[in-house]
Amino acid sequence: MITANARAVFSPEGPFQPTTIERRELQPHDVLIEIKYAGICHSDIHTARGEWGPVQYPLVPGHEIAGIVRQVGSAVTKYAVGDRVGVGCMVDSCGECENCRKGEEQYCLNGHTGTYAAIDRYGQYTQGGYSTHIVVTEDFVVRIPDSIELDVAAPLLCAGITTYSPLRHWGAAPGKKVAVVGFGGLGHMAVKIAHAMGAEVTVLSQTLKKKEDGLRLGADHYYATSDPQTFEKLAGTFDLIVNTVSAQIDINAYLSLLALDGTLVNVGAPAEPLPVQVFSLIPHRRSFAGSMIGGIRETQEMLDFCAEHSITPEIEVISANQIDEAWERVLASDVRYRFVIDISTMGKE
Ligand SMILES: [Zn+2]
Ligand SMILES: [Zn+2]
């Protein structure tokens, strides 16, 4: 076993405490990664607090992982010691089902293995990236291009791929009008990526508080959804709307903003059902869709795309002692735009 230092919560209420966790001995296809940075995702909070179902404690969250390969198993061919690599929201899948064979491991028919709070194929409870080391099978590791620093690489592994995948799938490109609902961790990545894909990008945010940032980061337009005139003005406009907000919104009002054959795709998931009026869809052949992260091949494609277009998230680096405080700020939407933990600050204490 390999002992890693980590920060864990021991109950839904927290707080984080220093601890150690055991990582498995390297299997033939495993790599040992020394984690340098881990991003803080809203899902970490939902999961650790048991809001998405019961979890085991202690729990080490974190699925935006960037680090360096320190050891490789005997049969590893894709990575070598010293490589700069990342791990996102999943660490394994069956590899045999129809969806896995298509490279859509996130939709594995037998269920992919989450990076934390899941049972892996060895029967162990998975623990995430708020830790100094992780062992992952090479097929679920991606390469971080040299031009992307590790701190800004981390959030690409969840926020980046979560927004890249639907933008690709629904064809964000020159001549397409894309709206992004919500301008936080996911939303600001969606804006940067959609802009780099050549689409005309509009942010739909509750207020105009972050308008200057939005326009600077690649949006062509920025509207406040608290202003009812926004919905009148933009009715029937968009080919694609990416909804990054996981709270309740008036979904029918947003569907009315879609053009003919337009799609509204949800990447955040509110706890309560959204009451869709079918009559919001029928008159303009509109679609209401969902999308979850992306496959491993597409995650690598996203990293290479971000390197090529010099896209990186806006981050605030924190120390391991500031995670509780950072979580409170995430819940208060007080972050521009992603917290990243500097894992080198995670001493044993
Ligand atoms: Zn996430
Ligand atoms: Zn599968």
mmCIF file of C-alpha atoms and ligand atoms in Angstrom:
data_model
loop_
_atom_site.group_PDB
_atom_site.id
_atom_site.type_symbol
_atom_site.label_atom_id
_atom_site.label_comp_id
_atom_site.label_asym_id
_atom_site.label_seq_id
_atom_site.Cartn_x
_atom_site.Cartn_y
_atom_site.Cartn_z
ATOM 1 C CA MET A 1 0.000 0.000 0.000
ATOM 2 C CA ILE A 2 1.011 3.586 -0.625
ATOM 3 C CA THR A 3 0.196 6.092 2.105
ATOM 4 C CA ALA A 4 -0.968 9.533 0.980
ATOM 5 C CA ASN A 5 -1.623 12.632 3.033
ATOM 6 C CA ALA A 6 -5.124 13.937 2.518
ATOM 7 C CA ARG A 7 -7.848 16.273 3.734
ATOM 8 C CA ALA A 8 -11.089 14.516 4.556
ATOM 9 C CA VAL A 9 -14.492 15.262 6.011
ATOM 10 C CA PHE A 10 -15.622 12.843 8.715
ATOM 11 C CA SER A 11 -19.321 13.773 8.626
ATOM 12 C CA PRO A 12 -21.735 15.700 6.361
ATOM 13 C CA GLU A 13 -21.040 18.833 8.417
ATOM 14 C CA GLY A 14 -17.255 18.645 8.071
ATOM 15 C CA PRO A 15 -14.898 20.392 8.748
ATOM 16 C CA PHE A 16 -11.841 19.151 6.846
ATOM 17 C CA GLN A 17 -9.173 17.428 8.862
ATOM 18 C CA PRO A 18 -5.716 16.208 7.919
ATOM 19 C CA THR A 19 -5.544 12.454 7.613
ATOM 20 C CA THR A 20 -3.768 9.700 5.710
ATOM 21 C CA ILE A 21 -5.297 7.299 3.197
ATOM 22 C CA GLU A 22 -3.986 4.122 1.597
ATOM 23 C CA ARG A 23 -3.678 3.865 -2.169
ATOM 24 C CA ARG A 24 -3.469 0.382 -3.702
ATOM 25 C CA GLU A 25 -0.155 -1.184 -4.747
ATOM 26 C CA LEU A 26 0.443 -0.597 -8.433
ATOM 27 C CA GLN A 27 -1.248 -3.154 -10.655
ATOM 28 C CA PRO A 28 0.380 -3.819 -14.078
ATOM 29 C CA HIS A 29 -1.579 -0.998 -15.807
ATOM 30 C CA ASP A 30 -1.562 1.498 -12.920
ATOM 31 C CA VAL A 31 0.311 4.757 -12.583
ATOM 32 C CA LEU A 32 1.133 6.502 -9.327
ATOM 33 C CA ILE A 33 0.558 10.253 -9.593
ATOM 34 C CA GLU A 34 1.942 12.853 -7.219
ATOM 35 C CA ILE A 35 -0.886 15.382 -7.120
ATOM 36 C CA LYS A 36 0.212 19.014 -7.428
ATOM 37 C CA TYR A 37 -3.157 20.777 -7.688
ATOM 38 C CA ALA A 38 -6.798 19.835 -7.161
ATOM 39 C CA GLY A 39 -9.748 21.984 -8.210
ATOM 40 C CA ILE A 40 -12.821 22.495 -6.041
ATOM 41 C CA CYS A 41 -16.044 21.551 -7.823
ATOM 42 C CA HIS A 42 -19.576 22.201 -6.578
ATOM 43 C CA SER A 43 -20.176 18.426 -6.862
ATOM 44 C CA ASP A 44 -17.561 17.875 -4.156
ATOM 45 C CA ILE A 45 -19.783 19.767 -1.745
ATOM 46 C CA HIS A 46 -23.065 18.081 -2.775
ATOM 47 C CA THR A 47 -21.472 14.642 -2.510
ATOM 48 C CA ALA A 48 -19.570 15.153 0.744
ATOM 49 C CA ARG A 49 -22.666 16.559 2.440
ATOM 50 C CA GLY A 50 -24.714 13.534 1.378
ATOM 51 C CA GLU A 51 -27.032 15.658 -0.758
ATOM 52 C CA TRP A 52 -26.752 13.229 -3.688
ATOM 53 C CA GLY A 53 -27.191 10.121 -1.549
ATOM 54 C CA PRO A 54 -25.427 8.562 1.412
ATOM 55 C CA VAL A 55 -21.608 8.373 1.363
ATOM 56 C CA GLN A 56 -18.994 6.773 3.590
ATOM 57 C CA TYR A 57 -16.784 8.794 5.922
ATOM 58 C CA PRO A 58 -14.026 9.774 6.058
ATOM 59 C CA LEU A 59 -14.399 11.105 2.518
ATOM 60 C CA VAL A 60 -11.686 12.776 0.447
ATOM 61 C CA PRO A 61 -13.338 14.700 -2.422
ATOM 62 C CA GLY A 62 -11.667 16.110 -5.532
ATOM 63 C CA HIS A 63 -12.021 15.171 -9.202
ATOM 64 C CA GLU A 64 -10.016 17.895 -10.885
ATOM 65 C CA ILE A 65 -6.547 16.466 -10.472
ATOM 66 C CA ALA A 66 -3.255 17.598 -12.016
ATOM 67 C CA GLY A 67 0.119 16.109 -11.159
ATOM 68 C CA ILE A 68 3.234 14.196 -12.159
ATOM 69 C CA VAL A 69 3.670 10.479 -12.783
ATOM 70 C CA ARG A 70 6.039 9.100 -10.123
ATOM 71 C CA GLN A 71 5.835 5.351 -10.778
ATOM 72 C CA VAL A 72 4.345 3.090 -13.435
ATOM 73 C CA GLY A 73 3.133 -0.519 -13.346
ATOM 74 C CA SER A 74 4.935 -3.272 -15.273
ATOM 75 C CA ALA A 75 2.576 -3.197 -18.285
ATOM 76 C CA VAL A 76 2.046 0.574 -18.617
ATOM 77 C CA THR A 77 2.675 1.823 -22.162
ATOM 78 C CA LYS A 78 1.034 5.260 -22.283
ATOM 79 C CA TYR A 79 2.914 7.115 -19.547
ATOM 80 C CA ALA A 80 6.397 7.366 -18.106
ATOM 81 C CA VAL A 81 7.791 8.693 -14.838
ATOM 82 C CA GLY A 82 7.879 12.492 -14.966
ATOM 83 C CA ASP A 83 4.906 12.927 -17.319
ATOM 84 C CA ARG A 84 2.452 15.755 -16.574
ATOM 85 C CA VAL A 85 -0.978 14.205 -16.269
ATOM 86 C CA GLY A 86 -4.548 14.726 -15.160
ATOM 87 C CA VAL A 87 -7.423 12.715 -13.743
ATOM 88 C CA GLY A 88 -11.039 13.839 -13.903
ATOM 89 C CA CYS A 89 -14.371 12.596 -12.588
ATOM 90 C CA MET A 90 -13.909 8.879 -13.246
ATOM 91 C CA VAL A 91 -11.120 6.381 -12.655
ATOM 92 C CA ASP A 92 -12.501 3.228 -14.291
ATOM 93 C CA SER A 93 -15.385 1.676 -16.235
ATOM 94 C CA CYS A 94 -16.236 -1.809 -17.528
ATOM 95 C CA GLY A 95 -14.438 -1.217 -20.834
ATOM 96 C CA GLU A 96 -16.638 -3.771 -22.570
ATOM 97 C CA CYS A 97 -20.130 -2.346 -22.976
ATOM 98 C CA GLU A 98 -21.330 -0.601 -26.117
ATOM 99 C CA ASN A 99 -20.812 2.868 -24.664
ATOM 100 C CA CYS A 100 -17.324 2.133 -23.323
ATOM 101 C CA ARG A 101 -16.319 0.701 -26.704
ATOM 102 C CA LYS A 102 -17.454 3.984 -28.293
ATOM 103 C CA GLY A 103 -15.175 5.913 -25.944
ATOM 104 C CA GLU A 104 -18.116 7.267 -23.944
ATOM 105 C CA GLU A 105 -16.974 5.729 -20.658
ATOM 106 C CA GLN A 106 -18.906 8.312 -18.661
ATOM 107 C CA TYR A 107 -22.075 6.601 -19.907
ATOM 108 C CA CYS A 108 -20.817 3.062 -19.143
ATOM 109 C CA LEU A 109 -23.848 0.777 -19.052
ATOM 110 C CA ASN A 110 -22.395 -0.922 -15.989
ATOM 111 C CA GLY A 111 -21.681 2.403 -14.294
ATOM 112 C CA HIS A 112 -18.316 4.179 -14.402
ATOM 113 C CA THR A 113 -16.264 4.358 -11.208
ATOM 114 C CA GLY A 114 -16.287 7.829 -9.713
ATOM 115 C CA THR A 115 -12.980 9.320 -8.613
ATOM 116 C CA TYR A 116 -14.330 9.513 -5.056
ATOM 117 C CA ALA A 117 -17.248 8.024 -3.107
ATOM 118 C CA ALA A 118 -17.502 4.939 -5.342
ATOM 119 C CA ILE A 119 -16.557 1.277 -4.978
ATOM 120 C CA ASP A 120 -13.843 0.294 -7.453
ATOM 121 C CA ARG A 121 -13.175 -3.076 -9.073
ATOM 122 C CA TYR A 122 -10.944 -4.021 -6.129
ATOM 123 C CA GLY A 123 -13.794 -3.474 -3.697
ATOM 124 C CA GLN A 124 -12.146 -0.351 -2.276
ATOM 125 C CA TYR A 125 -13.929 2.918 -1.600
ATOM 126 C CA THR A 126 -12.461 5.550 -3.920
ATOM 127 C CA GLN A 127 -10.928 8.700 -2.453
ATOM 128 C CA GLY A 128 -10.299 11.811 -4.522
ATOM 129 C CA GLY A 129 -7.784 14.487 -5.258
ATOM 130 C CA TYR A 130 -7.593 16.496 -2.037
ATOM 131 C CA SER A 131 -4.551 14.323 -1.354
ATOM 132 C CA THR A 132 -0.885 14.001 -2.206
ATOM 133 C CA HIS A 133 -1.009 10.818 -4.317
ATOM 134 C CA ILE A 134 -3.451 8.739 -6.336
ATOM 135 C CA VAL A 135 -3.176 5.416 -8.184
ATOM 136 C CA VAL A 136 -5.168 5.196 -11.427
ATOM 137 C CA THR A 137 -5.246 2.770 -14.344
ATOM 138 C CA GLU A 138 -3.467 4.360 -17.324
ATOM 139 C CA ASP A 139 -6.613 4.306 -19.500
ATOM 140 C CA PHE A 140 -8.223 6.901 -17.212
ATOM 141 C CA VAL A 141 -5.262 9.252 -17.161
ATOM 142 C CA VAL A 142 -4.882 12.124 -19.639
ATOM 143 C CA ARG A 143 -1.812 14.033 -20.717
ATOM 144 C CA ILE A 144 -1.558 17.728 -19.836
ATOM 145 C CA PRO A 145 -0.001 19.681 -22.720
ATOM 146 C CA ASP A 146 3.286 21.414 -21.824
ATOM 147 C CA SER A 147 1.856 24.884 -22.447
ATOM 148 C CA ILE A 148 -0.800 24.510 -19.708
ATOM 149 C CA GLU A 149 0.435 25.082 -16.144
ATOM 150 C CA LEU A 150 -0.712 22.417 -13.694
ATOM 151 C CA ASP A 151 -2.698 24.800 -11.476
ATOM 152 C CA VAL A 152 -4.931 25.989 -14.314
ATOM 153 C CA ALA A 153 -5.032 22.502 -15.834
ATOM 154 C CA ALA A 154 -6.858 21.062 -12.831
ATOM 155 C CA PRO A 155 -10.307 22.662 -13.403
ATOM 156 C CA LEU A 156 -10.263 21.600 -17.046
ATOM 157 C CA LEU A 157 -10.675 17.989 -15.876
ATOM 158 C CA CYS A 158 -14.274 18.616 -14.766
ATOM 159 C CA ALA A 159 -15.428 22.164 -15.576
ATOM 160 C CA GLY A 160 -13.577 22.099 -18.897
ATOM 161 C CA ILE A 161 -14.817 18.770 -20.223
ATOM 162 C CA THR A 162 -18.341 19.239 -18.831
ATOM 163 C CA THR A 163 -18.784 22.279 -21.050
ATOM 164 C CA TYR A 164 -16.585 21.222 -23.991
ATOM 165 C CA SER A 165 -18.469 17.974 -24.626
ATOM 166 C CA PRO A 166 -21.964 19.439 -25.190
ATOM 167 C CA LEU A 167 -20.548 22.368 -27.183
ATOM 168 C CA ARG A 168 -18.863 19.850 -29.517
ATOM 169 C CA HIS A 169 -21.797 17.454 -29.584
ATOM 170 C CA TRP A 170 -24.336 20.126 -30.518
ATOM 171 C CA GLY A 171 -22.024 21.823 -32.971
ATOM 172 C CA ALA A 172 -20.907 25.171 -31.524
ATOM 173 C CA ALA A 173 -19.143 26.771 -34.515
ATOM 174 C CA PRO A 174 -19.011 29.941 -36.626
ATOM 175 C CA GLY A 175 -22.527 31.044 -37.549
ATOM 176 C CA LYS A 176 -24.053 29.437 -34.432
ATOM 177 C CA LYS A 177 -25.567 31.376 -31.570
ATOM 178 C CA VAL A 178 -24.754 29.884 -28.192
ATOM 179 C CA ALA A 179 -26.087 31.062 -24.835
ATOM 180 C CA VAL A 180 -24.529 30.122 -21.514
ATOM 181 C CA VAL A 181 -26.800 30.243 -18.465
ATOM 182 C CA GLY A 182 -24.854 31.042 -15.310
ATOM 183 C CA PHE A 183 -21.403 32.593 -15.177
ATOM 184 C CA GLY A 184 -19.511 30.649 -12.542
ATOM 185 C CA GLY A 185 -16.935 27.855 -12.673
ATOM 186 C CA LEU A 186 -18.666 25.978 -15.477
ATOM 187 C CA GLY A 187 -20.162 29.026 -17.187
ATOM 188 C CA HIS A 188 -16.921 30.917 -17.635
ATOM 189 C CA MET A 189 -15.313 27.831 -19.209
ATOM 190 C CA ALA A 190 -18.299 27.398 -21.537
ATOM 191 C CA VAL A 191 -17.878 31.014 -22.680
ATOM 192 C CA LYS A 192 -14.161 30.646 -23.372
ATOM 193 C CA ILE A 193 -14.544 27.354 -25.220
ATOM 194 C CA ALA A 194 -17.614 28.355 -27.265
ATOM 195 C CA HIS A 195 -15.848 31.574 -28.257
ATOM 196 C CA ALA A 196 -12.753 29.593 -29.351
ATOM 197 C CA MET A 197 -15.019 27.306 -31.403
ATOM 198 C CA GLY A 198 -16.142 30.413 -33.288
ATOM 199 C CA ALA A 199 -19.708 30.679 -32.016
ATOM 200 C CA GLU A 200 -21.449 33.949 -31.159
ATOM 201 C CA VAL A 201 -21.679 33.738 -27.367
ATOM 202 C CA THR A 202 -24.244 35.268 -25.028
ATOM 203 C CA VAL A 203 -24.150 35.035 -21.239
ATOM 204 C CA LEU A 204 -27.454 34.874 -19.394
ATOM 205 C CA SER A 205 -26.693 35.679 -15.769
ATOM 206 C CA GLN A 206 -28.947 36.772 -12.923
ATOM 207 C CA THR A 207 -27.355 40.202 -12.760
ATOM 208 C CA LEU A 208 -24.868 42.281 -14.741
ATOM 209 C CA LYS A 209 -22.336 42.104 -11.891
ATOM 210 C CA LYS A 210 -19.810 40.073 -13.892
ATOM 211 C CA LYS A 211 -20.564 41.614 -17.298
ATOM 212 C CA GLU A 212 -17.101 43.119 -17.692
ATOM 213 C CA ASP A 213 -15.478 39.735 -17.009
ATOM 214 C CA GLY A 214 -17.877 38.015 -19.377
ATOM 215 C CA LEU A 215 -17.069 40.300 -22.291
ATOM 216 C CA ARG A 216 -13.344 40.124 -21.525
ATOM 217 C CA LEU A 217 -13.389 36.310 -21.425
ATOM 218 C CA GLY A 218 -15.072 35.897 -24.796
ATOM 219 C CA ALA A 219 -18.797 36.680 -24.623
ATOM 220 C CA ASP A 220 -20.261 38.852 -27.386
ATOM 221 C CA HIS A 221 -23.341 39.759 -25.330
ATOM 222 C CA TYR A 222 -24.289 39.668 -21.667
ATOM 223 C CA TYR A 223 -27.840 39.895 -20.347
ATOM 224 C CA ALA A 224 -29.434 39.906 -16.907
ATOM 225 C CA THR A 225 -32.135 37.271 -16.493
ATOM 226 C CA SER A 226 -33.632 39.277 -13.634
ATOM 227 C CA ASP A 227 -34.750 41.733 -16.336
ATOM 228 C CA PRO A 228 -37.964 40.386 -17.953
ATOM 229 C CA GLN A 229 -37.164 42.317 -21.138
ATOM 230 C CA THR A 230 -34.227 39.954 -21.723
ATOM 231 C CA PHE A 231 -36.644 37.120 -22.480
ATOM 232 C CA GLU A 232 -38.767 39.222 -24.826
ATOM 233 C CA LYS A 233 -35.770 40.539 -26.682
ATOM 234 C CA LEU A 234 -34.019 37.182 -27.136
ATOM 235 C CA ALA A 235 -37.057 34.985 -27.907
ATOM 236 C CA GLY A 236 -36.285 32.405 -30.626
ATOM 237 C CA THR A 237 -32.605 33.390 -30.866
ATOM 238 C CA PHE A 238 -30.269 30.550 -29.905
ATOM 239 C CA ASP A 239 -29.131 27.354 -31.614
ATOM 240 C CA LEU A 240 -27.778 26.043 -28.332
ATOM 241 C CA ILE A 241 -28.231 26.973 -24.694
ATOM 242 C CA VAL A 242 -25.899 25.422 -22.129
ATOM 243 C CA ASN A 243 -27.480 25.606 -18.680
ATOM 244 C CA THR A 244 -24.773 25.440 -16.001
ATOM 245 C CA VAL A 245 -27.090 26.404 -13.135
ATOM 246 C CA SER A 246 -28.035 23.570 -10.804
ATOM 247 C CA ALA A 247 -30.729 25.569 -8.989
ATOM 248 C CA GLN A 248 -34.373 25.795 -10.052
ATOM 249 C CA ILE A 249 -34.905 28.110 -13.021
ATOM 250 C CA ASP A 250 -38.006 28.895 -15.092
ATOM 251 C CA ILE A 251 -37.037 26.333 -17.704
ATOM 252 C CA ASN A 252 -39.899 27.188 -20.077
ATOM 253 C CA ALA A 253 -38.777 30.798 -20.241
ATOM 254 C CA TYR A 254 -35.319 29.608 -21.308
ATOM 255 C CA LEU A 255 -36.716 27.124 -23.849
ATOM 256 C CA SER A 256 -38.559 30.029 -25.475
ATOM 257 C CA LEU A 257 -35.171 31.532 -26.341
ATOM 258 C CA LEU A 258 -34.316 28.627 -28.676
ATOM 259 C CA ALA A 259 -34.457 29.041 -32.448
ATOM 260 C CA LEU A 260 -35.823 26.371 -34.810
ATOM 261 C CA ASP A 261 -34.167 23.022 -34.003
ATOM 262 C CA GLY A 262 -32.394 24.584 -31.026
ATOM 263 C CA THR A 263 -31.315 22.547 -28.008
ATOM 264 C CA LEU A 264 -31.161 23.454 -24.341
ATOM 265 C CA VAL A 265 -28.683 21.169 -22.604
ATOM 266 C CA ASN A 266 -28.357 20.860 -18.838
ATOM 267 C CA VAL A 267 -24.960 20.159 -17.352
ATOM 268 C CA GLY A 268 -25.958 21.026 -13.797
ATOM 269 C CA ALA A 269 -28.642 19.012 -12.052
ATOM 270 C CA PRO A 270 -31.152 20.605 -9.702
ATOM 271 C CA ALA A 271 -32.340 18.341 -6.893
ATOM 272 C CA GLU A 272 -36.001 18.957 -7.807
ATOM 273 C CA PRO A 273 -37.627 18.083 -11.178
ATOM 274 C CA LEU A 274 -37.942 20.883 -13.742
ATOM 275 C CA PRO A 275 -41.514 21.226 -15.034
ATOM 276 C CA VAL A 276 -41.082 21.360 -18.822
ATOM 277 C CA GLN A 277 -44.148 22.388 -20.817
ATOM 278 C CA VAL A 278 -44.091 20.223 -23.938
ATOM 279 C CA PHE A 279 -45.670 23.181 -25.714
ATOM 280 C CA SER A 280 -42.350 25.007 -25.169
ATOM 281 C CA LEU A 281 -40.723 22.410 -27.451
ATOM 282 C CA ILE A 282 -43.199 21.495 -30.189
ATOM 283 C CA PRO A 283 -43.671 24.794 -32.068
ATOM 284 C CA HIS A 284 -39.991 25.144 -33.010
ATOM 285 C CA ARG A 285 -38.890 21.473 -32.965
ATOM 286 C CA ARG A 286 -36.809 22.260 -29.898
ATOM 287 C CA SER A 287 -34.912 19.734 -27.776
ATOM 288 C CA PHE A 288 -34.328 19.547 -24.046
ATOM 289 C CA ALA A 289 -31.187 17.554 -23.254
ATOM 290 C CA GLY A 290 -28.590 16.568 -20.680
ATOM 291 C CA SER A 291 -24.865 15.918 -20.825
ATOM 292 C CA MET A 292 -22.394 14.502 -18.303
ATOM 293 C CA ILE A 293 -18.625 15.241 -18.442
ATOM 294 C CA GLY A 294 -17.025 13.517 -21.478
ATOM 295 C CA GLY A 295 -15.146 10.351 -22.389
ATOM 296 C CA ILE A 296 -11.412 9.939 -21.891
ATOM 297 C CA ARG A 297 -10.588 10.421 -25.580
ATOM 298 C CA GLU A 298 -12.703 13.573 -25.669
ATOM 299 C CA THR A 299 -11.105 14.830 -22.441
ATOM 300 C CA GLN A 300 -7.686 14.554 -24.109
ATOM 301 C CA GLU A 301 -9.100 16.331 -27.177
ATOM 302 C CA MET A 302 -10.396 19.119 -24.899
ATOM 303 C CA LEU A 303 -6.974 19.564 -23.246
ATOM 304 C CA ASP A 304 -5.260 19.736 -26.641
ATOM 305 C CA PHE A 305 -7.921 22.202 -27.872
ATOM 306 C CA CYS A 306 -7.375 24.403 -24.799
ATOM 307 C CA ALA A 307 -3.601 24.318 -25.367
ATOM 308 C CA GLU A 308 -4.017 25.218 -29.031
ATOM 309 C CA HIS A 309 -6.337 28.137 -28.230
ATOM 310 C CA SER A 310 -4.546 29.227 -25.028
ATOM 311 C CA ILE A 311 -7.661 28.639 -22.938
ATOM 312 C CA THR A 312 -7.283 28.308 -19.199
ATOM 313 C CA PRO A 313 -9.728 28.836 -16.334
ATOM 314 C CA GLU A 314 -9.601 31.887 -14.064
ATOM 315 C CA ILE A 315 -8.482 30.504 -10.714
ATOM 316 C CA GLU A 316 -7.759 31.399 -7.126
ATOM 317 C CA VAL A 317 -5.114 29.161 -5.562
ATOM 318 C CA ILE A 318 -5.650 28.299 -1.898
ATOM 319 C CA SER A 319 -3.787 26.281 0.710
ATOM 320 C CA ALA A 320 -5.052 23.022 2.194
ATOM 321 C CA ASN A 321 -6.070 24.898 5.335
ATOM 322 C CA GLN A 322 -8.515 27.072 3.410
ATOM 323 C CA ILE A 323 -10.796 24.381 1.950
ATOM 324 C CA ASP A 324 -13.680 24.921 4.395
ATOM 325 C CA GLU A 325 -13.630 28.640 3.768
ATOM 326 C CA ALA A 326 -13.444 28.080 0.014
ATOM 327 C CA TRP A 327 -16.479 25.781 0.128
ATOM 328 C CA GLU A 328 -18.494 28.459 1.900
ATOM 329 C CA ARG A 329 -17.476 30.925 -0.777
ATOM 330 C CA VAL A 330 -18.457 28.493 -3.550
ATOM 331 C CA LEU A 331 -21.894 28.152 -1.948
ATOM 332 C CA ALA A 332 -22.163 31.948 -1.806
ATOM 333 C CA SER A 333 -21.079 32.215 -5.486
ATOM 334 C CA ASP A 334 -18.146 34.268 -4.230
ATOM 335 C CA VAL A 335 -15.403 32.880 -6.465
ATOM 336 C CA ARG A 336 -13.867 34.125 -9.704
ATOM 337 C CA TYR A 337 -14.034 31.462 -11.008
ATOM 338 C CA ARG A 338 -12.524 28.285 -9.587
ATOM 339 C CA PHE A 339 -10.652 27.467 -6.394
ATOM 340 C CA VAL A 340 -7.600 25.268 -6.817
ATOM 341 C CA ILE A 341 -5.845 23.676 -3.845
ATOM 342 C CA ASP A 342 -2.044 23.819 -3.843
ATOM 343 C CA ILE A 343 -1.392 20.271 -2.649
ATOM 344 C CA SER A 344 2.195 21.112 -1.638
ATOM 345 C CA THR A 345 0.684 22.899 1.384
ATOM 346 C CA MET A 346 -0.753 19.585 2.614
ATOM 347 C CA GLY A 347 1.765 18.639 5.280
ATOM 348 C CA LYS A 348 1.119 15.849 7.725
ATOM 349 C CA GLU A 349 0.405 18.121 10.747
HETATM 350 ZN ZN ZN B 1 -16.942 18.363 -10.944
HETATM 351 ZN ZN ZN B 2 -18.936 0.070 -19.861
#
